[in-house]
GROMACS .gro file of C-alpha atoms in nm:
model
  391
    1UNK     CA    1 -14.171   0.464  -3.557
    2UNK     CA    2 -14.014   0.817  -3.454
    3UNK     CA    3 -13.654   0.853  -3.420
    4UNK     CA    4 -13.719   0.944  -3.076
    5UNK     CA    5 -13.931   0.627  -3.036
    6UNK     CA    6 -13.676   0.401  -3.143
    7UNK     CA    7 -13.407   0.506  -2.929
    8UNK     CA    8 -13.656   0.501  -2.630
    9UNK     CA    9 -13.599   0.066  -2.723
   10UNK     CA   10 -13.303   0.097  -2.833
   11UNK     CA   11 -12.970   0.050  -2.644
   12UNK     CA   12 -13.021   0.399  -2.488
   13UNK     CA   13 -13.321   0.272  -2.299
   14UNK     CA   14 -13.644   0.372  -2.204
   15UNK     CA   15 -13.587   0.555  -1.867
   16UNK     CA   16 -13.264   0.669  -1.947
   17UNK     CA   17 -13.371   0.828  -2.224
   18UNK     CA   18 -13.629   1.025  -2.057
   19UNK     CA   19 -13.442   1.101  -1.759
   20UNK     CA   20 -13.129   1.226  -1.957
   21UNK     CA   21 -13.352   1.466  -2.215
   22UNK     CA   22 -13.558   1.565  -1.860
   23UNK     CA   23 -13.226   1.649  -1.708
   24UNK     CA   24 -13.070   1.804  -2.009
   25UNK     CA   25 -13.380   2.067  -2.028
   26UNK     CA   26 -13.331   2.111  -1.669
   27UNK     CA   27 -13.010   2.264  -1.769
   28UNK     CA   28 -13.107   2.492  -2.010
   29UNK     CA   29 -13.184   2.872  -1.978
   30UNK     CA   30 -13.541   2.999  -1.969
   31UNK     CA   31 -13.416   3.293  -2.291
   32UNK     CA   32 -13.571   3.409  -2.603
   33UNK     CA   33 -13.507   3.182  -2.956
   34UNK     CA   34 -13.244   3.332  -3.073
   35UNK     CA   35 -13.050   3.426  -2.756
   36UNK     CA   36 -12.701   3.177  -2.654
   37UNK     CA   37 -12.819   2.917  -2.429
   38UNK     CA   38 -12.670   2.925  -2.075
   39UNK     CA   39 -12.745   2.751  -1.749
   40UNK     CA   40 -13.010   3.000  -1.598
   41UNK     CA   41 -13.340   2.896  -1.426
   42UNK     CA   42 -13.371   2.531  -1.428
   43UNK     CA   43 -13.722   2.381  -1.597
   44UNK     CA   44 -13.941   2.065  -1.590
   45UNK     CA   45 -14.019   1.941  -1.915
   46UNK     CA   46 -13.919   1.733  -2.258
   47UNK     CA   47 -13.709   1.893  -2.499
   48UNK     CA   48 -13.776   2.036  -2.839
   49UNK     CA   49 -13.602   2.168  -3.142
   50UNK     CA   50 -13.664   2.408  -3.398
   51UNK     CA   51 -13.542   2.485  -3.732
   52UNK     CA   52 -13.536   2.763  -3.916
   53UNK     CA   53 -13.406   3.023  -4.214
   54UNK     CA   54 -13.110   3.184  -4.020
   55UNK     CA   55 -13.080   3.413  -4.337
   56UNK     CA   56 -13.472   3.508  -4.406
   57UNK     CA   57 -13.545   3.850  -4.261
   58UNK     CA   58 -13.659   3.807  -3.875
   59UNK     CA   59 -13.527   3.444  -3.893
   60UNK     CA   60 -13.334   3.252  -3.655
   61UNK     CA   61 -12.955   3.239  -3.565
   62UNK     CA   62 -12.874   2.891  -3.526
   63UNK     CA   63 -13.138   2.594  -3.413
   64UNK     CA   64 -13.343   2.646  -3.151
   65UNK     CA   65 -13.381   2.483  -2.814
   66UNK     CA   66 -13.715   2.428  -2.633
   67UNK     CA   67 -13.896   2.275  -2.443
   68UNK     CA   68 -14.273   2.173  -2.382
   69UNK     CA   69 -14.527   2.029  -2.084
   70UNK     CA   70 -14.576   1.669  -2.161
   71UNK     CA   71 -14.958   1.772  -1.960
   72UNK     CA   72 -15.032   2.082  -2.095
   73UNK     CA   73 -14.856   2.090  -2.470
   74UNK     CA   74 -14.751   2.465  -2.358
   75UNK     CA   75 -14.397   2.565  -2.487
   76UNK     CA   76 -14.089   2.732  -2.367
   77UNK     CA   77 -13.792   2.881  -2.514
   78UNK     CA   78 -13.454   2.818  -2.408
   79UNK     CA   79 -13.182   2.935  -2.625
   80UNK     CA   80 -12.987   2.852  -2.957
   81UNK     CA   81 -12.684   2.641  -3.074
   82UNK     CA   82 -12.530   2.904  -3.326
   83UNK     CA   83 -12.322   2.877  -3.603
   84UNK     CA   84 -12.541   2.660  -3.813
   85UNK     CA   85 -12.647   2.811  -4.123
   86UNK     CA   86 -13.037   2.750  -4.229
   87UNK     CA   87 -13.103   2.464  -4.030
   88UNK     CA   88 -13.399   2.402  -4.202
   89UNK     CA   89 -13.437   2.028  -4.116
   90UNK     CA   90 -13.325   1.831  -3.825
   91UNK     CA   91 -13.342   1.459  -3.750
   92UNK     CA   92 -13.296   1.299  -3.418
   93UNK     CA   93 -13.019   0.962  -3.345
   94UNK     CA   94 -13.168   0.653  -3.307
   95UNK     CA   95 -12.927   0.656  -2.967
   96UNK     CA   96 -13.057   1.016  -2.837
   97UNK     CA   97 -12.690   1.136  -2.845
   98UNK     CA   98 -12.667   1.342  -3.183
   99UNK     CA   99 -12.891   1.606  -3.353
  100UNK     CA  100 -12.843   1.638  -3.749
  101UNK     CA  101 -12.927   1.987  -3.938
  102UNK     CA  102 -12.896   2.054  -4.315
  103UNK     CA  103 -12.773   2.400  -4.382
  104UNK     CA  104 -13.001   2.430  -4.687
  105UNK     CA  105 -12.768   2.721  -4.852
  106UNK     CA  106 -12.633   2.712  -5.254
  107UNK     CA  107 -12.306   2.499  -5.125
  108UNK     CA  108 -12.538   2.283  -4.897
  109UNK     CA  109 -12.406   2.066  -4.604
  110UNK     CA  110 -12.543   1.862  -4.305
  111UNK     CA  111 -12.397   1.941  -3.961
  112UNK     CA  112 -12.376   1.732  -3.632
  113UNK     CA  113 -12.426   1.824  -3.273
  114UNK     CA  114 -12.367   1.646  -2.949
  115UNK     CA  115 -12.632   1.635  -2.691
  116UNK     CA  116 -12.481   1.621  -2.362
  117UNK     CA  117 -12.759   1.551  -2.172
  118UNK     CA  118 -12.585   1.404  -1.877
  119UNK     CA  119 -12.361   1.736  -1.830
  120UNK     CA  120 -12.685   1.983  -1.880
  121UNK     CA  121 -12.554   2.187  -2.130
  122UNK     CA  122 -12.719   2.279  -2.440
  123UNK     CA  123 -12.578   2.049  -2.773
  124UNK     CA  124 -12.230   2.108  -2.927
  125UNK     CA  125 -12.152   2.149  -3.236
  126UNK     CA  126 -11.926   1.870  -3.394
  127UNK     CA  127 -11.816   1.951  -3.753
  128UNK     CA  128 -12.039   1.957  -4.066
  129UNK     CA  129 -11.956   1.846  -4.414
  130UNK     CA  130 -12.090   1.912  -4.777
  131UNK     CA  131 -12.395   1.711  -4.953
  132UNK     CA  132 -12.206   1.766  -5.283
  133UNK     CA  133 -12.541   1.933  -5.376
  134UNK     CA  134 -12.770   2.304  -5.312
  135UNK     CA  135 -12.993   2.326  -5.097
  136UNK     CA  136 -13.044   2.051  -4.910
  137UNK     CA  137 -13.414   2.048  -4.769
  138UNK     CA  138 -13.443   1.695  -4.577
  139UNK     CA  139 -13.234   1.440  -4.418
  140UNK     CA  140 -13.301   1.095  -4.210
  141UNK     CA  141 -13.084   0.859  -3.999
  142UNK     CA  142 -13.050   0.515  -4.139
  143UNK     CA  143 -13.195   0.295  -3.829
  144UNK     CA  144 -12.881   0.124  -3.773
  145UNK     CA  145 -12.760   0.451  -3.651
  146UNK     CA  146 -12.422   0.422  -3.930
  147UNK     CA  147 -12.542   0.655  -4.212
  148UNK     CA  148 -12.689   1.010  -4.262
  149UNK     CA  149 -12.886   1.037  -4.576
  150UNK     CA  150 -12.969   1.386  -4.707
  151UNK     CA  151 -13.159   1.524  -5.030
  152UNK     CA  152 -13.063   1.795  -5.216
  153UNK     CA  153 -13.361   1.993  -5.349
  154UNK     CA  154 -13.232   2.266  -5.627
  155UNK     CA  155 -12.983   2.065  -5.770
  156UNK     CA  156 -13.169   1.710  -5.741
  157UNK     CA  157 -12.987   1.464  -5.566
  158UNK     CA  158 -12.914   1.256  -5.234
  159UNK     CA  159 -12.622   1.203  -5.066
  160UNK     CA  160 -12.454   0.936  -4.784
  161UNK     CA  161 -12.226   1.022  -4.500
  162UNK     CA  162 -12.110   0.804  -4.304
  163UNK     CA  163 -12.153   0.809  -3.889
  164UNK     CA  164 -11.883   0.782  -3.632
  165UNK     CA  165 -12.022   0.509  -3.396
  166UNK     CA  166 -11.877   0.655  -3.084
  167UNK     CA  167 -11.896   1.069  -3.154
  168UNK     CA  168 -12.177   1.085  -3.341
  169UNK     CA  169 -11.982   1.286  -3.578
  170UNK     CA  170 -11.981   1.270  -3.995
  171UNK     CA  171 -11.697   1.133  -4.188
  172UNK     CA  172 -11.647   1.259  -4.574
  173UNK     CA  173 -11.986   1.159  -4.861
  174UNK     CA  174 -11.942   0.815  -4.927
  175UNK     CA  175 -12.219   0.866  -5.227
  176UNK     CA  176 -12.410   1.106  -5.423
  177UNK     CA  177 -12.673   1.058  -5.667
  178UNK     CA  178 -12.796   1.258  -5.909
  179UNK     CA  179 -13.116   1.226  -6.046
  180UNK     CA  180 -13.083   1.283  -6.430
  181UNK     CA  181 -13.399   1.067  -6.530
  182UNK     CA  182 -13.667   1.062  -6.622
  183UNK     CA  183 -13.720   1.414  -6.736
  184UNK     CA  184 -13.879   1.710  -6.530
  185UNK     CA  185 -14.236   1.708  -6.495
  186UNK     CA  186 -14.435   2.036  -6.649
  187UNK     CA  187 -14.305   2.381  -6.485
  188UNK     CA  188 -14.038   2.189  -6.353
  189UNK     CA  189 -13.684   2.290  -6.497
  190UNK     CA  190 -13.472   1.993  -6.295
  191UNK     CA  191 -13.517   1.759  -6.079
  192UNK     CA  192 -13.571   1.825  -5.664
  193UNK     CA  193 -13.506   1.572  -5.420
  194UNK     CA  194 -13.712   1.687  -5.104
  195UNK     CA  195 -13.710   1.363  -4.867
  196UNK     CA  196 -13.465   1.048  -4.859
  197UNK     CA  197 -13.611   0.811  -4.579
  198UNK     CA  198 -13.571   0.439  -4.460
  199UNK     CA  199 -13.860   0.218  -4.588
  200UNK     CA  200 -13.998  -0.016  -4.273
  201UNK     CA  201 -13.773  -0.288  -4.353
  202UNK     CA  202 -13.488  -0.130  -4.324
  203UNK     CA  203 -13.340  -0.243  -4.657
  204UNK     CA  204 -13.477  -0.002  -4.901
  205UNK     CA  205 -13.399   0.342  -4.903
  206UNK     CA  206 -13.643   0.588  -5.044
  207UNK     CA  207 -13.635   0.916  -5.241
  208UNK     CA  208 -13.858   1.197  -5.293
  209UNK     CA  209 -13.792   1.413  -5.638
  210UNK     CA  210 -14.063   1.688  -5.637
  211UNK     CA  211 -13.886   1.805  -5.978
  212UNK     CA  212 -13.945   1.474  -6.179
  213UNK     CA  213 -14.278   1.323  -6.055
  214UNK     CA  214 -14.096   1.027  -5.925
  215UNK     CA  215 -14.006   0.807  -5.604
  216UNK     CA  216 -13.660   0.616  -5.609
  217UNK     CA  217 -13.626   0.301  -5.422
  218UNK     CA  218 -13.238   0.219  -5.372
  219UNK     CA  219 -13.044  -0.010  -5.166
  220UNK     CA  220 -12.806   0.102  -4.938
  221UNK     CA  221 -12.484  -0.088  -4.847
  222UNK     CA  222 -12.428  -0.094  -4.538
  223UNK     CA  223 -12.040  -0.118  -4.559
  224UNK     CA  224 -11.968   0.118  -4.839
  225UNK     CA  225 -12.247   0.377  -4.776
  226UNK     CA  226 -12.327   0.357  -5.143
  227UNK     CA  227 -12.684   0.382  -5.288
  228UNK     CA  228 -12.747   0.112  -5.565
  229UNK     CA  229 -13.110   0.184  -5.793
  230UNK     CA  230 -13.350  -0.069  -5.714
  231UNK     CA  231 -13.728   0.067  -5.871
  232UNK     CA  232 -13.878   0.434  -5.987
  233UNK     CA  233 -14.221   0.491  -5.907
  234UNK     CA  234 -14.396   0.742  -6.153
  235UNK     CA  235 -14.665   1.016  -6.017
  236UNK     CA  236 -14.866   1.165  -6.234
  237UNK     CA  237 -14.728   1.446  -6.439
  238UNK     CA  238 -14.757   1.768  -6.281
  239UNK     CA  239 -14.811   1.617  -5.922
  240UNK     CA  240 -14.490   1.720  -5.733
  241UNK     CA  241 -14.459   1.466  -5.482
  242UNK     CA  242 -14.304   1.616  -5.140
  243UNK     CA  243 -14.318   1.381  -4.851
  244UNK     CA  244 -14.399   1.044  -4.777
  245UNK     CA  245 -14.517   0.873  -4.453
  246UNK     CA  246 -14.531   0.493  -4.407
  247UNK     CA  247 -14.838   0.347  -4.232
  248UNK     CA  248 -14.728   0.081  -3.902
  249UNK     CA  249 -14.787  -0.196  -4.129
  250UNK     CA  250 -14.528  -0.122  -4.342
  251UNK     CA  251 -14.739  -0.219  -4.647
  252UNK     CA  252 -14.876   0.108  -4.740
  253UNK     CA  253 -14.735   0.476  -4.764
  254UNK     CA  254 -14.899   0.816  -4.804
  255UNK     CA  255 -14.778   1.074  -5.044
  256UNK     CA  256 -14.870   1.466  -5.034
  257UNK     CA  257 -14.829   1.582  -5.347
  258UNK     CA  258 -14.768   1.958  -5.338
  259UNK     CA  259 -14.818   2.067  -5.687
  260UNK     CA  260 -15.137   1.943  -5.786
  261UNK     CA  261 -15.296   1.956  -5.460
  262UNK     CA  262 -15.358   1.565  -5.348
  263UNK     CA  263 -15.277   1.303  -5.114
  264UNK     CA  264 -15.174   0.946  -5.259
  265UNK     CA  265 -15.174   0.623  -5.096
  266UNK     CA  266 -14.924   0.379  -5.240
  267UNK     CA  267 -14.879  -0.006  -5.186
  268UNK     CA  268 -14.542  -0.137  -5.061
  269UNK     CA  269 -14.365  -0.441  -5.160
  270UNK     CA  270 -14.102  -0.504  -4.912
  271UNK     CA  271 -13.988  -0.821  -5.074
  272UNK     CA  272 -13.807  -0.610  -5.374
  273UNK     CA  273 -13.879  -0.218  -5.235
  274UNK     CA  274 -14.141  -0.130  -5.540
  275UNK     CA  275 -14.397   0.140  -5.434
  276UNK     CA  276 -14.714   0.176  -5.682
  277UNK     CA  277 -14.903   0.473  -5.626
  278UNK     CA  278 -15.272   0.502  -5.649
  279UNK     CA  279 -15.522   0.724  -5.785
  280UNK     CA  280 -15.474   1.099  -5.666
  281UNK     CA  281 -15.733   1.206  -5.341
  282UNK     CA  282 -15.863   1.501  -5.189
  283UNK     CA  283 -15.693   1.727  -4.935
  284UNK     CA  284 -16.026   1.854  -4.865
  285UNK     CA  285 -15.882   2.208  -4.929
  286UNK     CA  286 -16.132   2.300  -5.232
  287UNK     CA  287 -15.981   2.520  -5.517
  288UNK     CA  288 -15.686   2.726  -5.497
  289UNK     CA  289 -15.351   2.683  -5.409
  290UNK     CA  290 -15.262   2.492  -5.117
  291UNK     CA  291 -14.944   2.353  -5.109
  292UNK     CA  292 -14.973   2.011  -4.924
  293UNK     CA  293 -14.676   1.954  -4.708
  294UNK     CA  294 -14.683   1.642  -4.486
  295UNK     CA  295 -14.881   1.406  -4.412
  296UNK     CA  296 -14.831   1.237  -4.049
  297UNK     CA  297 -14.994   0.851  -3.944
  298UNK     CA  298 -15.086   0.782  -3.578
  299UNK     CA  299 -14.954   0.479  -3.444
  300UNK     CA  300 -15.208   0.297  -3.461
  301UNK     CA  301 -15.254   0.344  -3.783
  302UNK     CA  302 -15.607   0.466  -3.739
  303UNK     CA  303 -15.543   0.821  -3.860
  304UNK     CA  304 -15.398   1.024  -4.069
  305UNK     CA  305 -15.291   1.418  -4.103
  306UNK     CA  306 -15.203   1.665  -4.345
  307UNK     CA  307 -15.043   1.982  -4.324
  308UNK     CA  308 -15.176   2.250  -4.597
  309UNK     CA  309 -14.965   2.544  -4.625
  310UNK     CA  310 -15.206   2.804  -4.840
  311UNK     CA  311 -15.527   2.677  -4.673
  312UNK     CA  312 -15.373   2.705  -4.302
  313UNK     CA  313 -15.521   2.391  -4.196
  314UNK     CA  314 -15.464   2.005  -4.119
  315UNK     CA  315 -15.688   1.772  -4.320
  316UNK     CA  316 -15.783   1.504  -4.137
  317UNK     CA  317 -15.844   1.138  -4.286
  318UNK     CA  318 -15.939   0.817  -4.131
  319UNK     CA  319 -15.709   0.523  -4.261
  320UNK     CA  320 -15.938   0.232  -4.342
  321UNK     CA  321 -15.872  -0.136  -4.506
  322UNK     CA  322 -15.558  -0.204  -4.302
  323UNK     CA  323 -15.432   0.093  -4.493
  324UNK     CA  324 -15.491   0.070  -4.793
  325UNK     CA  325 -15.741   0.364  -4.793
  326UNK     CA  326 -15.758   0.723  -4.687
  327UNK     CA  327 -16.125   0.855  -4.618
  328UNK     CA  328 -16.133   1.245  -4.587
  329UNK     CA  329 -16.281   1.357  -4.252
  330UNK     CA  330 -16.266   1.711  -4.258
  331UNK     CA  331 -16.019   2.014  -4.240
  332UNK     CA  332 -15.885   2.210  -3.897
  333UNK     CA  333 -15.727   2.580  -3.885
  334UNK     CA  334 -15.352   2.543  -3.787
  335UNK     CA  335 -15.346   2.851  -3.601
  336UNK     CA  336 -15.085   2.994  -3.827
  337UNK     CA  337 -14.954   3.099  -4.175
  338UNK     CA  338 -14.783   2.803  -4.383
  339UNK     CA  339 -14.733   2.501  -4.201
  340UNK     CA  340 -14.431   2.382  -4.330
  341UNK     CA  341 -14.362   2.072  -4.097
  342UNK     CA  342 -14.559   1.902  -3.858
  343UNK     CA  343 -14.436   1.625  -3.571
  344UNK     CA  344 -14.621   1.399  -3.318
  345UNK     CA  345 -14.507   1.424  -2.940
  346UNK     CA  346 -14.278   1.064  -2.923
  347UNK     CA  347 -14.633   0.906  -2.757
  348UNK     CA  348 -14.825   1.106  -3.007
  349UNK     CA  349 -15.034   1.328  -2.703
  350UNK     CA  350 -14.925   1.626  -2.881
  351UNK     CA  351 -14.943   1.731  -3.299
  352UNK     CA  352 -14.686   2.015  -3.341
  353UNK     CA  353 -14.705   2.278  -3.650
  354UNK     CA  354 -14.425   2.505  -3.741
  355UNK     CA  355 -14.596   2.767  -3.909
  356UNK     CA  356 -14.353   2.964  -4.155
  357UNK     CA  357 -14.461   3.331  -4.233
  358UNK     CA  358 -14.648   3.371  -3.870
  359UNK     CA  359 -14.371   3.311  -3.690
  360UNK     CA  360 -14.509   3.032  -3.470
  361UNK     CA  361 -14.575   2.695  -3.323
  362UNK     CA  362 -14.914   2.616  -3.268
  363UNK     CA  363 -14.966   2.275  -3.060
  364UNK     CA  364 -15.288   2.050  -3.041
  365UNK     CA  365 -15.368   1.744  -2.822
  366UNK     CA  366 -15.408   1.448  -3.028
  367UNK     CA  367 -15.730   1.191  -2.916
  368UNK     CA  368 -15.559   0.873  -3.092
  369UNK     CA  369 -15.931   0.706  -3.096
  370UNK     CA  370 -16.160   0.987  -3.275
  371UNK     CA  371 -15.883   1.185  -3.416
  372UNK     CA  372 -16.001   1.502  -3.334
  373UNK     CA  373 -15.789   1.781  -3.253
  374UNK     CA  374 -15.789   2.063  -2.997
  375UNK     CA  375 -15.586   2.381  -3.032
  376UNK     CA  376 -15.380   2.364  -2.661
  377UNK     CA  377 -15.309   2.759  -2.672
  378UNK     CA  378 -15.215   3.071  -2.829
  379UNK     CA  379 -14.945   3.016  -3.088
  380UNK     CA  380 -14.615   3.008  -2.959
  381UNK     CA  381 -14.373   3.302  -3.102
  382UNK     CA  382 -14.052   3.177  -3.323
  383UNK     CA  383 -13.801   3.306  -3.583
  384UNK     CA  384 -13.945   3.147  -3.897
  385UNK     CA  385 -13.984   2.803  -3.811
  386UNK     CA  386 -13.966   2.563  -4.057
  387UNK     CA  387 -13.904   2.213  -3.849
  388UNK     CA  388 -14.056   2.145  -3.488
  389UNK     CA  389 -13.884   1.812  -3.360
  390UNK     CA  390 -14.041   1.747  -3.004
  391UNK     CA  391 -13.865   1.436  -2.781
   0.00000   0.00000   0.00000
């Protein structure tokens, strides 16, 4: 389930949550990324974030606010929080209320903002504090809505901050770990975490390490904020594992491997948190480099897609046996140059793909039983996105 999914049943509730995020876009100024936001011409619409490199040439100057048609898919631009640095990645609340960044810079942090939906305004920045790490590249909301976990990619680890229950704000790293074993795998020359997320169950927490071939399962206590090892799972050398994606069943996971070019479905075991990957598949890309990114399940579980950053496309694979099997459909032009991240609408009408060196979002309707995709308009102009997170 999407962050923005679970605090639709959450205690925010349902309508409230999609009145407040209608209202809060009301608010908001019709202005280019990259301008201040400021009350202005008042729009209909659901809200939408974007991340990018706010010190890449032409990129960004703080994460950008938007806004799309829930109808039509078509986008709008409607300002900027500034002051965070290289918001690369952003992660939603499970109560709606806060909006989490990492500044992926050398001395990497994670920063909070308020989203005052109820007042209009655009979201407030609330304090940020360090990873203990460089470059952080990804970072998730424990479901309970009390921790932020965050991985840092060039130095290798993940790290815990704790979440003030009432603000929304971050308290001081409760925990970092490094991941010194097992060795980097070849061309590697350390480890790089690029995802920490919550397994299904809610008691495992899972990390990504691109740099070692490896997936860490820990357990996270819930009143320290400390990570504890639980199980490694080992790719195959060379593979360079990036993101991972949990089918609904919560038995089954898909990797995209960005290295070596494949897709790998791995069983589950939520009695103990053990993944066991599978035998390396197709991203239906041919030869070359392609630099799989993420890999995104329907909610049904019927369908799976794949963002591939040198092919500019999304693969598209049917998920068969309950999910225990990928079966390559074909491959669909993303409109763009290097998908980097992709995101479902909250009821999945809508794929989004920011699209790195182009500049743009491209947006395509989603049909949930064929899972074909249509291209909903021209690509939509942005500062070197690098996240898209639709509500």
């Amino acid at each position: 389930m999407s962050e923005a999914a679970a605090a639709a049943r959450g205690g925010f509730g349902r309508r409230r949550f999609v009145t407040a995020v209608t209202a809060g876009l009301a608010g908001a100024a019709a202005l280019t990324v990259g301008e201040p936001a400021a009350a202005r011409t008042p729009r209909r619409g659901r809200p939408l974030f974007l991340g990018t490199y706010t010190s890449a040439p032409g990129g960004g100057t703080g994460v950008g606010l938007g806004g799309y048609d829930p109808a039509t898919g078509a986008l709008t631009a409607a300002g900027v929080v500034p002051g965070v640095a290289d918001p690369s990645y952003l992660a939603l609340a499970p109560s709606g209320r806060t909006l989490y960044a990492v500044d992926e810079r050398q001395d990497g942090a994670v920063t909070a903002m308020a989203l005052p939906w109820g007042a209009g305004g655009p979201p407030v920045v609330l304090d940020s504090r360090s990873t203990g790490g460089a470059g952080p590249c990804h970072l998730s909301v424990h479901p309970r809505g009390r921790w932020l976990l965050s991985a840092n990619y060039l130095s290798g680890s993940v790290a815990v901050h704790p979440i003030d229950g009432r603000s929304g704000a971050l308290g001081e790293r409760t925990d970092l770990v490094v991941h010194t074993s097992p060795p980097p795998g070849p061309g590697q020359t350390g480890p790089h975490a690029h995802q920490i997320i919550t397994a299904p169950d809610g008691r495992h927490v899972l990390a990504v390490d691109l740099g070692n071939d490896t997936v860490y399962t820990y357990r996270l206590d819930e009143r320290a904020g400390t990570l504890a090892t639980v199980s490694r799972a080992a790719l195959r050398p060379g593979a360079g594992p990036r993101h991972l994606t949990f089918h609904p069943s919560g038995a089954w996971a898909y990797l995209a491997n960005e290295v070596d070019n494949t897709v790998v479905v791995c069983g589950y075991d939520r009695r103990d948190g053990r993944l066991v990957p599978g035998a390396p598949q197709s991203t239906g890309t041919g030869a070359g480099v392609s630099y799989p990114a993420q890999i995104l399940v329907t909610g049904n579980g019927r369908f799976a897609f794949l963002a591939n950053r040198g092919h500019n496309s999304l693969t598209r694979y049917v998920v068969e046996a309950g999910g225990a099997r990928l079966r390559l459909l074909d491959t669909v032009p993303v409109g763009g140059d290097f998908p980097r991240q992709i995101a479902f609408s909250p009821d999945e009408r809508w794929l989004f793909a920011a699209n790195q060196k182009s500049g743009s979002v491209t947006v395509f309707s989603v049909d949930t039983r064929t899972g074909a995709l249509v291209a909903a308009g021209p690509p939509f102009a942005a500062p070197v996105p690098v996240c898209v997170l639709p509500l």
